[in-house]
């Protein structure tokens, strides 16, 4: 069926995770449906998946196609050589192809004024891509709580349940967006931001001082990372829904300007 190619929605690129091939299985690209769905339903955009081809990625074509970049959570941690961290244990889950795909994409998006929204691993990717560093294991740091996913249940609603409050930086982007000083969020991460990348602002802290959100105030368009899983039932969470709406508005603005 021939269709009139008008009034297309902004395109949101969603990078996927990569699982290497084994003797018995093929290599896989994958991500959770919820990220694409929330970008479609709340951000009012059209999501496409970006394969994690690493250095083989056609970055120029992607940057000329997307109107926003949504960085998802993932089981693997960013390899520490990207931020000068200590070498991981041999059994650590890593995804070097995602690292090599996403980190250059983030820098390209920011340079080209394309909106970026990072969730969980995504906030860490933004920070590392722009020169910041990470803590390897938050719960091993003095005075910090255990922010990892619950292991005593396999029920998703329980694992993603609200766990603790966060304090929003007074006068910051998230504070202005929500109109409140605090809100409650879920918690499913082992790592966290250590040194915030130059130029980014601290937007939220957990009660034990873990960085929960950052923003690039000098960016022309939305460039935000949050440590919690904002995609989980986002329509039921005031700050999450406002963030996805703002991300969508920025993507629409980019599309009107460049498409």
PDB file of C-alpha atoms in Angstrom:
ATOM      1  CA  UNK A   1       0.000   0.000   0.000  1.00  0.00           C
ATOM      2  CA  UNK A   2       1.386   3.366  -1.015  1.00  0.00           C
ATOM      3  CA  UNK A   3       1.379   5.860   1.838  1.00  0.00           C
ATOM      4  CA  UNK A   4       1.815   9.613   1.988  1.00  0.00           C
ATOM      5  CA  UNK A   5       5.139  10.236   3.725  1.00  0.00           C
ATOM      6  CA  UNK A   6       4.004  13.176   5.800  1.00  0.00           C
ATOM      7  CA  UNK A   7       3.787  14.085   9.466  1.00  0.00           C
ATOM      8  CA  UNK A   8       6.079  11.298  10.582  1.00  0.00           C
ATOM      9  CA  UNK A   9       6.780  11.033  14.276  1.00  0.00           C
ATOM     10  CA  UNK A  10      10.279  11.641  15.615  1.00  0.00           C
ATOM     11  CA  UNK A  11      12.574   8.619  15.526  1.00  0.00           C
ATOM     12  CA  UNK A  12      14.034   7.443  18.828  1.00  0.00           C
ATOM     13  CA  UNK A  13      17.088   5.205  18.636  1.00  0.00           C
ATOM     14  CA  UNK A  14      17.201   2.492  21.301  1.00  0.00           C
ATOM     15  CA  UNK A  15      20.588   0.711  21.417  1.00  0.00           C
ATOM     16  CA  UNK A  16      20.341  -2.984  22.244  1.00  0.00           C
ATOM     17  CA  UNK A  17      22.455  -5.348  24.329  1.00  0.00           C
ATOM     18  CA  UNK A  18      24.734  -7.920  22.697  1.00  0.00           C
ATOM     19  CA  UNK A  19      25.188 -11.526  23.788  1.00  0.00           C
ATOM     20  CA  UNK A  20      28.090 -13.313  22.067  1.00  0.00           C
ATOM     21  CA  UNK A  21      27.668 -16.561  20.187  1.00  0.00           C
ATOM     22  CA  UNK A  22      28.574 -19.846  21.842  1.00  0.00           C
ATOM     23  CA  UNK A  23      29.191 -23.281  20.390  1.00  0.00           C
ATOM     24  CA  UNK A  24      25.453 -23.967  20.584  1.00  0.00           C
ATOM     25  CA  UNK A  25      23.834 -20.538  20.207  1.00  0.00           C
ATOM     26  CA  UNK A  26      23.899 -17.617  17.807  1.00  0.00           C
ATOM     27  CA  UNK A  27      24.923 -14.140  18.881  1.00  0.00           C
ATOM     28  CA  UNK A  28      21.910 -12.108  20.004  1.00  0.00           C
ATOM     29  CA  UNK A  29      20.818  -8.487  20.039  1.00  0.00           C
ATOM     30  CA  UNK A  30      18.098  -7.801  22.594  1.00  0.00           C
ATOM     31  CA  UNK A  31      16.369  -5.276  24.806  1.00  0.00           C
ATOM     32  CA  UNK A  32      13.205  -5.151  26.893  1.00  0.00           C
ATOM     33  CA  UNK A  33       9.993  -4.148  25.122  1.00  0.00           C
ATOM     34  CA  UNK A  34       9.078  -1.647  27.840  1.00  0.00           C
ATOM     35  CA  UNK A  35      11.665   0.913  26.669  1.00  0.00           C
ATOM     36  CA  UNK A  36      10.347   1.059  23.125  1.00  0.00           C
ATOM     37  CA  UNK A  37       6.757   1.029  24.324  1.00  0.00           C
ATOM     38  CA  UNK A  38       7.100   3.947  26.738  1.00  0.00           C
ATOM     39  CA  UNK A  39       8.902   6.038  24.114  1.00  0.00           C
ATOM     40  CA  UNK A  40       5.984   5.380  21.782  1.00  0.00           C
ATOM     41  CA  UNK A  41       3.168   5.901  24.278  1.00  0.00           C
ATOM     42  CA  UNK A  42       4.372   8.766  26.483  1.00  0.00           C
ATOM     43  CA  UNK A  43       7.049  10.434  24.367  1.00  0.00           C
ATOM     44  CA  UNK A  44       4.819  10.177  21.257  1.00  0.00           C
ATOM     45  CA  UNK A  45       7.708   9.002  19.103  1.00  0.00           C
ATOM     46  CA  UNK A  46       8.563   6.047  16.899  1.00  0.00           C
ATOM     47  CA  UNK A  47      11.315   3.833  18.369  1.00  0.00           C
ATOM     48  CA  UNK A  48      13.838   1.896  16.308  1.00  0.00           C
ATOM     49  CA  UNK A  49      16.445  -0.508  17.663  1.00  0.00           C
ATOM     50  CA  UNK A  50      20.137   0.197  17.096  1.00  0.00           C
ATOM     51  CA  UNK A  51      22.245  -2.979  16.768  1.00  0.00           C
ATOM     52  CA  UNK A  52      25.380  -3.112  18.912  1.00  0.00           C
ATOM     53  CA  UNK A  53      27.906  -3.538  16.102  1.00  0.00           C
ATOM     54  CA  UNK A  54      30.566  -1.581  17.956  1.00  0.00           C
ATOM     55  CA  UNK A  55      33.201  -0.035  15.703  1.00  0.00           C
ATOM     56  CA  UNK A  56      31.371  -1.363  12.633  1.00  0.00           C
ATOM     57  CA  UNK A  57      28.382   0.870  13.429  1.00  0.00           C
ATOM     58  CA  UNK A  58      27.483   3.470  10.803  1.00  0.00           C
ATOM     59  CA  UNK A  59      27.376   6.329  13.297  1.00  0.00           C
ATOM     60  CA  UNK A  60      26.871   9.058  10.695  1.00  0.00           C
ATOM     61  CA  UNK A  61      23.761   7.429   9.238  1.00  0.00           C
ATOM     62  CA  UNK A  62      22.284   6.845  12.692  1.00  0.00           C
ATOM     63  CA  UNK A  63      22.923  10.427  13.782  1.00  0.00           C
ATOM     64  CA  UNK A  64      21.305  11.654  10.571  1.00  0.00           C
ATOM     65  CA  UNK A  65      18.256   9.455  11.215  1.00  0.00           C
ATOM     66  CA  UNK A  66      17.325   9.699  14.883  1.00  0.00           C
ATOM     67  CA  UNK A  67      15.689  12.558  16.764  1.00  0.00           C
ATOM     68  CA  UNK A  68      16.516  11.174  20.194  1.00  0.00           C
ATOM     69  CA  UNK A  69      18.607   8.504  21.904  1.00  0.00           C
ATOM     70  CA  UNK A  70      17.097   6.365  24.675  1.00  0.00           C
ATOM     71  CA  UNK A  71      19.705   4.451  26.674  1.00  0.00           C
ATOM     72  CA  UNK A  72      18.326   1.427  28.484  1.00  0.00           C
ATOM     73  CA  UNK A  73      19.347  -0.583  31.491  1.00  0.00           C
ATOM     74  CA  UNK A  74      21.223  -3.836  31.071  1.00  0.00           C
ATOM     75  CA  UNK A  75      22.851  -6.652  33.017  1.00  0.00           C
ATOM     76  CA  UNK A  76      26.362  -5.871  31.779  1.00  0.00           C
ATOM     77  CA  UNK A  77      28.546  -3.149  33.254  1.00  0.00           C
ATOM     78  CA  UNK A  78      30.620  -0.658  31.281  1.00  0.00           C
ATOM     79  CA  UNK A  79      34.191  -1.889  31.059  1.00  0.00           C
ATOM     80  CA  UNK A  80      36.382   0.085  33.492  1.00  0.00           C
ATOM     81  CA  UNK A  81      39.085   1.002  30.973  1.00  0.00           C
ATOM     82  CA  UNK A  82      36.606   3.542  29.582  1.00  0.00           C
ATOM     83  CA  UNK A  83      36.828   5.591  32.796  1.00  0.00           C
ATOM     84  CA  UNK A  84      40.131   4.593  34.406  1.00  0.00           C
ATOM     85  CA  UNK A  85      38.552   2.186  36.886  1.00  0.00           C
ATOM     86  CA  UNK A  86      40.008  -0.951  38.416  1.00  0.00           C
ATOM     87  CA  UNK A  87      39.911  -4.126  36.358  1.00  0.00           C
ATOM     88  CA  UNK A  88      36.761  -6.230  36.804  1.00  0.00           C
ATOM     89  CA  UNK A  89      36.790  -9.759  38.245  1.00  0.00           C
ATOM     90  CA  UNK A  90      36.963 -12.450  35.563  1.00  0.00           C
ATOM     91  CA  UNK A  91      33.304 -13.422  36.022  1.00  0.00           C
ATOM     92  CA  UNK A  92      31.900  -9.887  35.588  1.00  0.00           C
ATOM     93  CA  UNK A  93      29.222  -9.551  32.893  1.00  0.00           C
ATOM     94  CA  UNK A  94      30.397  -7.131  30.208  1.00  0.00           C
ATOM     95  CA  UNK A  95      29.131  -5.991  26.814  1.00  0.00           C
ATOM     96  CA  UNK A  96      32.061  -4.493  24.889  1.00  0.00           C
ATOM     97  CA  UNK A  97      30.026  -4.176  21.685  1.00  0.00           C
ATOM     98  CA  UNK A  98      27.373  -2.089  23.412  1.00  0.00           C
ATOM     99  CA  UNK A  99      30.110   0.036  25.002  1.00  0.00           C
ATOM    100  CA  UNK A 100      31.737   0.612  21.611  1.00  0.00           C
ATOM    101  CA  UNK A 101      28.375   1.476  20.045  1.00  0.00           C
ATOM    102  CA  UNK A 102      26.782   3.656  22.679  1.00  0.00           C
ATOM    103  CA  UNK A 103      29.649   5.766  24.000  1.00  0.00           C
ATOM    104  CA  UNK A 104      30.455   7.339  20.594  1.00  0.00           C
ATOM    105  CA  UNK A 105      26.718   7.735  19.881  1.00  0.00           C
ATOM    106  CA  UNK A 106      26.239   9.737  23.072  1.00  0.00           C
ATOM    107  CA  UNK A 107      29.056  12.094  22.172  1.00  0.00           C
ATOM    108  CA  UNK A 108      27.691  12.415  18.642  1.00  0.00           C
ATOM    109  CA  UNK A 109      24.179  13.165  19.870  1.00  0.00           C
ATOM    110  CA  UNK A 110      25.319  15.843  22.286  1.00  0.00           C
ATOM    111  CA  UNK A 111      27.536  17.441  19.636  1.00  0.00           C
ATOM    112  CA  UNK A 112      24.614  17.459  17.182  1.00  0.00           C
ATOM    113  CA  UNK A 113      21.974  18.644  19.678  1.00  0.00           C
ATOM    114  CA  UNK A 114      20.031  15.351  19.601  1.00  0.00           C
ATOM    115  CA  UNK A 115      18.119  14.661  22.854  1.00  0.00           C
ATOM    116  CA  UNK A 116      19.512  11.922  25.103  1.00  0.00           C
ATOM    117  CA  UNK A 117      17.738  10.113  27.949  1.00  0.00           C
ATOM    118  CA  UNK A 118      19.719   7.559  29.953  1.00  0.00           C
ATOM    119  CA  UNK A 119      18.153   5.053  32.345  1.00  0.00           C
ATOM    120  CA  UNK A 120      20.094   2.961  34.909  1.00  0.00           C
ATOM    121  CA  UNK A 121      23.094   1.766  32.862  1.00  0.00           C
ATOM    122  CA  UNK A 122      22.174   4.639  30.546  1.00  0.00           C
ATOM    123  CA  UNK A 123      23.012   7.374  33.068  1.00  0.00           C
ATOM    124  CA  UNK A 124      26.353   5.661  33.628  1.00  0.00           C
ATOM    125  CA  UNK A 125      26.983   5.550  29.874  1.00  0.00           C
ATOM    126  CA  UNK A 126      26.285   9.276  29.550  1.00  0.00           C
ATOM    127  CA  UNK A 127      28.638  10.047  32.413  1.00  0.00           C
ATOM    128  CA  UNK A 128      31.452   7.829  31.140  1.00  0.00           C
ATOM    129  CA  UNK A 129      31.084   8.993  27.528  1.00  0.00           C
ATOM    130  CA  UNK A 130      31.554  12.577  28.649  1.00  0.00           C
ATOM    131  CA  UNK A 131      34.549  11.945  30.911  1.00  0.00           C
ATOM    132  CA  UNK A 132      33.054  10.975  34.275  1.00  0.00           C
ATOM    133  CA  UNK A 133      33.738   7.878  36.372  1.00  0.00           C
ATOM    134  CA  UNK A 134      31.830   5.159  38.240  1.00  0.00           C
ATOM    135  CA  UNK A 135      31.801   3.333  41.557  1.00  0.00           C
ATOM    136  CA  UNK A 136      32.043  -0.420  40.944  1.00  0.00           C
ATOM    137  CA  UNK A 137      29.965  -1.678  43.900  1.00  0.00           C
ATOM    138  CA  UNK A 138      27.877   0.869  45.784  1.00  0.00           C
ATOM    139  CA  UNK A 139      27.019  -1.461  48.681  1.00  0.00           C
ATOM    140  CA  UNK A 140      30.731  -1.926  49.481  1.00  0.00           C
ATOM    141  CA  UNK A 141      31.287   1.805  49.989  1.00  0.00           C
ATOM    142  CA  UNK A 142      31.277   3.147  53.574  1.00  0.00           C
ATOM    143  CA  UNK A 143      27.882   4.481  54.587  1.00  0.00           C
ATOM    144  CA  UNK A 144      26.088   3.324  51.441  1.00  0.00           C
ATOM    145  CA  UNK A 145      23.040   1.075  51.256  1.00  0.00           C
ATOM    146  CA  UNK A 146      22.500  -1.906  48.973  1.00  0.00           C
ATOM    147  CA  UNK A 147      20.844  -0.553  45.833  1.00  0.00           C
ATOM    148  CA  UNK A 148      20.859  -3.832  43.927  1.00  0.00           C
ATOM    149  CA  UNK A 149      17.816  -5.661  42.582  1.00  0.00           C
ATOM    150  CA  UNK A 150      15.987  -7.780  45.130  1.00  0.00           C
ATOM    151  CA  UNK A 151      17.026 -11.436  45.007  1.00  0.00           C
ATOM    152  CA  UNK A 152      14.325 -12.741  47.339  1.00  0.00           C
ATOM    153  CA  UNK A 153      11.625 -12.554  44.663  1.00  0.00           C
ATOM    154  CA  UNK A 154      11.304 -13.113  40.924  1.00  0.00           C
ATOM    155  CA  UNK A 155       8.060 -11.130  40.660  1.00  0.00           C
ATOM    156  CA  UNK A 156       8.748  -8.093  38.474  1.00  0.00           C
ATOM    157  CA  UNK A 157       6.300  -5.830  40.292  1.00  0.00           C
ATOM    158  CA  UNK A 158       8.129  -6.519  43.552  1.00  0.00           C
ATOM    159  CA  UNK A 159      11.601  -6.076  42.085  1.00  0.00           C
ATOM    160  CA  UNK A 160      10.622  -2.768  40.491  1.00  0.00           C
ATOM    161  CA  UNK A 161       8.624  -1.491  43.464  1.00  0.00           C
ATOM    162  CA  UNK A 162       9.466   1.941  44.884  1.00  0.00           C
ATOM    163  CA  UNK A 163      12.350   1.540  47.343  1.00  0.00           C
ATOM    164  CA  UNK A 164      13.577   4.894  48.607  1.00  0.00           C
ATOM    165  CA  UNK A 165      13.143   8.634  48.286  1.00  0.00           C
ATOM    166  CA  UNK A 166      15.422  10.913  46.316  1.00  0.00           C
ATOM    167  CA  UNK A 167      16.045  14.583  47.027  1.00  0.00           C
ATOM    168  CA  UNK A 168      15.887  16.789  43.941  1.00  0.00           C
ATOM    169  CA  UNK A 169      18.426  19.602  43.683  1.00  0.00           C
ATOM    170  CA  UNK A 170      16.699  22.882  44.524  1.00  0.00           C
ATOM    171  CA  UNK A 171      16.179  24.902  41.363  1.00  0.00           C
ATOM    172  CA  UNK A 172      17.452  22.064  39.183  1.00  0.00           C
ATOM    173  CA  UNK A 173      15.814  20.714  36.050  1.00  0.00           C
ATOM    174  CA  UNK A 174      14.045  17.796  37.753  1.00  0.00           C
ATOM    175  CA  UNK A 175      12.877  19.980  40.639  1.00  0.00           C
ATOM    176  CA  UNK A 176      11.339  22.477  38.224  1.00  0.00           C
ATOM    177  CA  UNK A 177       9.837  19.688  36.119  1.00  0.00           C
ATOM    178  CA  UNK A 178       8.146  17.953  39.060  1.00  0.00           C
ATOM    179  CA  UNK A 179       7.466  20.965  41.265  1.00  0.00           C
ATOM    180  CA  UNK A 180       8.439  18.996  44.379  1.00  0.00           C
ATOM    181  CA  UNK A 181      11.633  18.546  46.384  1.00  0.00           C
ATOM    182  CA  UNK A 182      11.400  14.768  46.767  1.00  0.00           C
ATOM    183  CA  UNK A 183       9.935  11.700  45.128  1.00  0.00           C
ATOM    184  CA  UNK A 184      10.229   7.949  45.571  1.00  0.00           C
ATOM    185  CA  UNK A 185      11.961   5.639  43.078  1.00  0.00           C
ATOM    186  CA  UNK A 186      12.861   1.997  42.507  1.00  0.00           C
ATOM    187  CA  UNK A 187      16.421   0.707  42.843  1.00  0.00           C
ATOM    188  CA  UNK A 188      18.071  -2.075  40.812  1.00  0.00           C
ATOM    189  CA  UNK A 189      21.706  -1.066  40.336  1.00  0.00           C
ATOM    190  CA  UNK A 190      25.051  -2.226  41.697  1.00  0.00           C
ATOM    191  CA  UNK A 191      27.170   0.574  40.227  1.00  0.00           C
ATOM    192  CA  UNK A 192      26.698   4.334  40.380  1.00  0.00           C
ATOM    193  CA  UNK A 193      28.303   7.572  39.303  1.00  0.00           C
ATOM    194  CA  UNK A 194      31.474   8.535  41.152  1.00  0.00           C
ATOM    195  CA  UNK A 195      32.810  11.712  39.525  1.00  0.00           C
ATOM    196  CA  UNK A 196      30.200  13.600  37.498  1.00  0.00           C
ATOM    197  CA  UNK A 197      31.348  14.495  33.986  1.00  0.00           C
ATOM    198  CA  UNK A 198      32.424  18.103  33.494  1.00  0.00           C
ATOM    199  CA  UNK A 199      29.538  20.384  32.567  1.00  0.00           C
ATOM    200  CA  UNK A 200      26.821  18.151  34.003  1.00  0.00           C
ATOM    201  CA  UNK A 201      24.777  19.149  37.036  1.00  0.00           C
ATOM    202  CA  UNK A 202      23.736  16.998  39.978  1.00  0.00           C
ATOM    203  CA  UNK A 203      19.949  16.653  39.866  1.00  0.00           C
ATOM    204  CA  UNK A 204      19.076  14.135  42.600  1.00  0.00           C
ATOM    205  CA  UNK A 205      20.570  12.191  45.512  1.00  0.00           C
ATOM    206  CA  UNK A 206      19.420   9.144  47.463  1.00  0.00           C
ATOM    207  CA  UNK A 207      19.323   9.406  51.287  1.00  0.00           C
ATOM    208  CA  UNK A 208      22.770   7.755  51.495  1.00  0.00           C
ATOM    209  CA  UNK A 209      24.288  10.143  48.967  1.00  0.00           C
ATOM    210  CA  UNK A 210      24.192   8.080  45.771  1.00  0.00           C
ATOM    211  CA  UNK A 211      23.851  10.178  42.610  1.00  0.00           C
ATOM    212  CA  UNK A 212      20.400   9.465  41.160  1.00  0.00           C
ATOM    213  CA  UNK A 213      20.150  11.945  38.274  1.00  0.00           C
ATOM    214  CA  UNK A 214      22.259  14.295  36.155  1.00  0.00           C
ATOM    215  CA  UNK A 215      21.522  16.911  33.514  1.00  0.00           C
ATOM    216  CA  UNK A 216      23.535  18.859  30.953  1.00  0.00           C
ATOM    217  CA  UNK A 217      22.233  22.408  31.471  1.00  0.00           C
ATOM    218  CA  UNK A 218      24.155  23.830  28.512  1.00  0.00           C
ATOM    219  CA  UNK A 219      22.629  21.367  26.040  1.00  0.00           C
ATOM    220  CA  UNK A 220      20.184  22.880  23.567  1.00  0.00           C
ATOM    221  CA  UNK A 221      17.898  19.876  24.000  1.00  0.00           C
ATOM    222  CA  UNK A 222      17.023  17.385  26.751  1.00  0.00           C
ATOM    223  CA  UNK A 223      20.146  15.547  27.997  1.00  0.00           C
ATOM    224  CA  UNK A 224      19.269  13.746  31.221  1.00  0.00           C
ATOM    225  CA  UNK A 225      20.238  10.548  32.993  1.00  0.00           C
ATOM    226  CA  UNK A 226      18.475   8.835  35.891  1.00  0.00           C
ATOM    227  CA  UNK A 227      19.752   5.903  37.935  1.00  0.00           C
ATOM    228  CA  UNK A 228      16.356   4.340  38.618  1.00  0.00           C
ATOM    229  CA  UNK A 229      14.219   2.474  36.094  1.00  0.00           C
ATOM    230  CA  UNK A 230      11.980   5.327  34.975  1.00  0.00           C
ATOM    231  CA  UNK A 231      10.510   3.175  32.188  1.00  0.00           C
ATOM    232  CA  UNK A 232       8.777   0.862  34.688  1.00  0.00           C
ATOM    233  CA  UNK A 233       5.090   1.848  34.810  1.00  0.00           C
ATOM    234  CA  UNK A 234       6.120   5.359  33.853  1.00  0.00           C
ATOM    235  CA  UNK A 235       2.542   6.527  33.368  1.00  0.00           C
ATOM    236  CA  UNK A 236       1.916   5.840  37.077  1.00  0.00           C
ATOM    237  CA  UNK A 237       4.947   7.832  38.277  1.00  0.00           C
ATOM    238  CA  UNK A 238       4.678  11.610  38.085  1.00  0.00           C
ATOM    239  CA  UNK A 239       8.364  12.398  37.545  1.00  0.00           C
ATOM    240  CA  UNK A 240       8.946   9.517  35.128  1.00  0.00           C
ATOM    241  CA  UNK A 241       5.980  10.477  32.968  1.00  0.00           C
ATOM    242  CA  UNK A 242       7.094  14.115  32.920  1.00  0.00           C
ATOM    243  CA  UNK A 243      10.621  13.085  31.928  1.00  0.00           C
ATOM    244  CA  UNK A 244       9.422  10.945  29.037  1.00  0.00           C
ATOM    245  CA  UNK A 245       7.065  13.714  27.924  1.00  0.00           C
ATOM    246  CA  UNK A 246       9.889  16.262  28.020  1.00  0.00           C
ATOM    247  CA  UNK A 247      12.182  13.873  26.131  1.00  0.00           C
ATOM    248  CA  UNK A 248       9.468  13.449  23.511  1.00  0.00           C
ATOM    249  CA  UNK A 249       8.936  17.194  23.218  1.00  0.00           C
ATOM    250  CA  UNK A 250      12.661  17.662  22.634  1.00  0.00           C
ATOM    251  CA  UNK A 251      12.633  14.937  19.966  1.00  0.00           C
ATOM    252  CA  UNK A 252       9.673  16.618  18.249  1.00  0.00           C
ATOM    253  CA  UNK A 253      11.579  19.912  18.296  1.00  0.00           C
ATOM    254  CA  UNK A 254      14.617  18.239  16.748  1.00  0.00           C
ATOM    255  CA  UNK A 255      12.489  16.603  14.050  1.00  0.00           C
ATOM    256  CA  UNK A 256      10.827  19.905  13.130  1.00  0.00           C
ATOM    257  CA  UNK A 257      14.218  21.561  12.851  1.00  0.00           C
ATOM    258  CA  UNK A 258      16.101  18.925  10.874  1.00  0.00           C
ATOM    259  CA  UNK A 259      13.654  16.617   9.078  1.00  0.00           C
TER     260      UNK A 259
END
